[in-house]
Coordinates of C-alpha atoms in Angstrom, one line a residue:
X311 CA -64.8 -22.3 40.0
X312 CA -61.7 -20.3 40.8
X313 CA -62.3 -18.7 44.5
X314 CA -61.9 -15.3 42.9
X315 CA -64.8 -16.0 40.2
X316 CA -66.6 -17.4 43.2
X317 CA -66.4 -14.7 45.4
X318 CA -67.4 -12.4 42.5
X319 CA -70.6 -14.6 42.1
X320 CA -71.5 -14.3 45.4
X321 CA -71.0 -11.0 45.8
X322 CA -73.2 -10.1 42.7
X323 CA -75.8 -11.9 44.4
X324 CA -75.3 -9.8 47.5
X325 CA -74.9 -12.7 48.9
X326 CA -72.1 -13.2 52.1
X327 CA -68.9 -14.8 51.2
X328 CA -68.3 -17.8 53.4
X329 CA -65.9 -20.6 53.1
X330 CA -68.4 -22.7 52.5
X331 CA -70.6 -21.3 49.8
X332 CA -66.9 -20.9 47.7
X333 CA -66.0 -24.7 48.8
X334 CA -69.2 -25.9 47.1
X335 CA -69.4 -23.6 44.7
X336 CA -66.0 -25.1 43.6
X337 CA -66.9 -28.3 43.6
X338 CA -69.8 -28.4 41.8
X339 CA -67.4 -26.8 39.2
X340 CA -65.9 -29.8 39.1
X341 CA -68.5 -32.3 40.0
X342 CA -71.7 -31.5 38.1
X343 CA -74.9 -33.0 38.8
X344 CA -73.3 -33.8 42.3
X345 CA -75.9 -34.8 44.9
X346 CA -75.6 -33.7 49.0
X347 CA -73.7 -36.8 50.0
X348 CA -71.0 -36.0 47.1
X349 CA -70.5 -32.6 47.7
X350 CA -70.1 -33.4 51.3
X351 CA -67.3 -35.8 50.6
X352 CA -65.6 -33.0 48.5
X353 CA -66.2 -30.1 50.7
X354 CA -65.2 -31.8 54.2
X355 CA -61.9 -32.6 52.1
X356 CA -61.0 -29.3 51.6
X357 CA -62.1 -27.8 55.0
X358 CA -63.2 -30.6 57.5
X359 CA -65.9 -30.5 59.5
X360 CA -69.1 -29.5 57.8
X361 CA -72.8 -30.9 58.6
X362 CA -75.2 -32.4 56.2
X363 CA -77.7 -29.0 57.4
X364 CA -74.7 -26.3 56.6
X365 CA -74.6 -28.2 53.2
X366 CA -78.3 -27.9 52.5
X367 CA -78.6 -24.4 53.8
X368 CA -75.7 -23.0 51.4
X369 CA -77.2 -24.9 48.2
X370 CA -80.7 -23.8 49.2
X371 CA -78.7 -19.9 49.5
X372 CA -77.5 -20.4 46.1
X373 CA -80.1 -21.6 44.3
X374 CA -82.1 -19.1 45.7
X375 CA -79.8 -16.7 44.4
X376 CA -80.1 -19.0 40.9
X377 CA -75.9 -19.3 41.3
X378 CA -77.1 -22.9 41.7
X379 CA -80.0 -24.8 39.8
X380 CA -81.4 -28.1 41.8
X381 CA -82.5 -30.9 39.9
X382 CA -85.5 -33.3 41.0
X383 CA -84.0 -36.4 39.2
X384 CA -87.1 -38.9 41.5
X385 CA -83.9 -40.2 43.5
X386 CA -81.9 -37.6 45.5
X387 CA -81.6 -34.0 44.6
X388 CA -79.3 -32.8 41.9
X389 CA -76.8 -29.7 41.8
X390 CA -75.2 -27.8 39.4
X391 CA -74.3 -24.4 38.5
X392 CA -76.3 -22.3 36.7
X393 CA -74.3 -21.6 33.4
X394 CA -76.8 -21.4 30.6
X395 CA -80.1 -23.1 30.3
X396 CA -80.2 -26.8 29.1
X397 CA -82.3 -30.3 30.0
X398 CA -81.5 -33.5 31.2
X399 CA -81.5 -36.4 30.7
X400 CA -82.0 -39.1 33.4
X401 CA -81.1 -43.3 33.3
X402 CA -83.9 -45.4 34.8
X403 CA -81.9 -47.5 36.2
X404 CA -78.5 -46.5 37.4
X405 CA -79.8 -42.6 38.1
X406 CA -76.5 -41.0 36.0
X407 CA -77.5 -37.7 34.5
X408 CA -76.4 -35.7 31.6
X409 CA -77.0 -32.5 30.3
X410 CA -79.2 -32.2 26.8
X411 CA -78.7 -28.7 25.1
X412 CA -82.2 -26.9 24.0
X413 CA -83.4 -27.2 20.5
X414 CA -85.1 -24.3 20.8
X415 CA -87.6 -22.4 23.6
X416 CA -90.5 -25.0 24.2
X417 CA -93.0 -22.3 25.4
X418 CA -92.0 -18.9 24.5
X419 CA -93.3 -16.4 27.0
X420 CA -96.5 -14.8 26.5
X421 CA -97.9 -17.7 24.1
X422 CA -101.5 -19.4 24.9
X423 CA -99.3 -22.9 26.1
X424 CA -98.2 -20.9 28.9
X425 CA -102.4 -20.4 30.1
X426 CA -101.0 -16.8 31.1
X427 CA -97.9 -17.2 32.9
X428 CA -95.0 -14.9 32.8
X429 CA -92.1 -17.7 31.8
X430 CA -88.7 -17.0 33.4
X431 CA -87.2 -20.5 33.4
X432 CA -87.6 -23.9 32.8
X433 CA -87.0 -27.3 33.0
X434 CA -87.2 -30.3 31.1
X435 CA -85.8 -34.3 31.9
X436 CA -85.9 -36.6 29.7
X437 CA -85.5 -40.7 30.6
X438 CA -84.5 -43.5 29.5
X439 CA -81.3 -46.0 29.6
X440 CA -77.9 -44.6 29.7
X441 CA -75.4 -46.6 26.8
X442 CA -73.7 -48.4 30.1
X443 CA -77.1 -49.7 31.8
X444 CA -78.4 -50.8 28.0
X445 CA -75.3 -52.5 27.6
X446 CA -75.5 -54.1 30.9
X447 CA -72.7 -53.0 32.2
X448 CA -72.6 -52.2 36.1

């Protein structure tokens, strides 16, 4: 995400601009479905020193703010910006994850599957074997 369309976001989301919230912002941009330890990598490249806790306080701003959505893949915590809502899909094995577009609304708001519930969002993963880990290939 360009640092203009970044500091736009945050703005929008009253939220304060910091060189952090645009560096990660930017690299999940690039880096989709990157986890903590990723985005680390890619964010101390750009400005140096930044801990593990500053990481996980500026994703937990942004998600808060639903810039960001965080995935519970069962292994470690997923990111990615919050573009337009689709599923996943998880591997088993090697823990790679990919995004599955929405054949339609699984429970539309206000219907009896709901038992009441106001839907705003949701989320769906799906698992199995990615082509590479049915192949074998590691």
């Amino acid at each position: 995400m360009p640092a203009d369309t970044a500091v736009a976001a945050l703005r929008g989301a009253s939220l304060r601009v910091t060189k952090q919230r645009v560096a990660v912002l930017a690299a999940l941009e690039q880096h989709p479905h990157a986890d903590v330890d990723q985005l680390g990598r890619i964010v101390r490249e750009e400005l140096g020193s930044v801990s593990t806790q500053a990481l996980y306080d500026v994703l937990t701003a942004l998600a808060r703010a639903r810039l960001v959505r965080r995935l519970e893949t069962g292994q470690r915590a997923r990111f990615e910006l919050r573009r337009h809502e689709h599923d996943h899909v998880v591997c088993r094995d090697c823990g790679a994850v990919a995004d599955v577009e929405r054949a339609g609304d699984p429970a539309p708001p206000g219907s009896t599957r709901t038992h009441g519930f106001r839907v705003d969002e949701s989320e769906v993963l799906h698992w199995g074997l990615c082509p590479r880990c049915r192949a074998g290939v590691h």
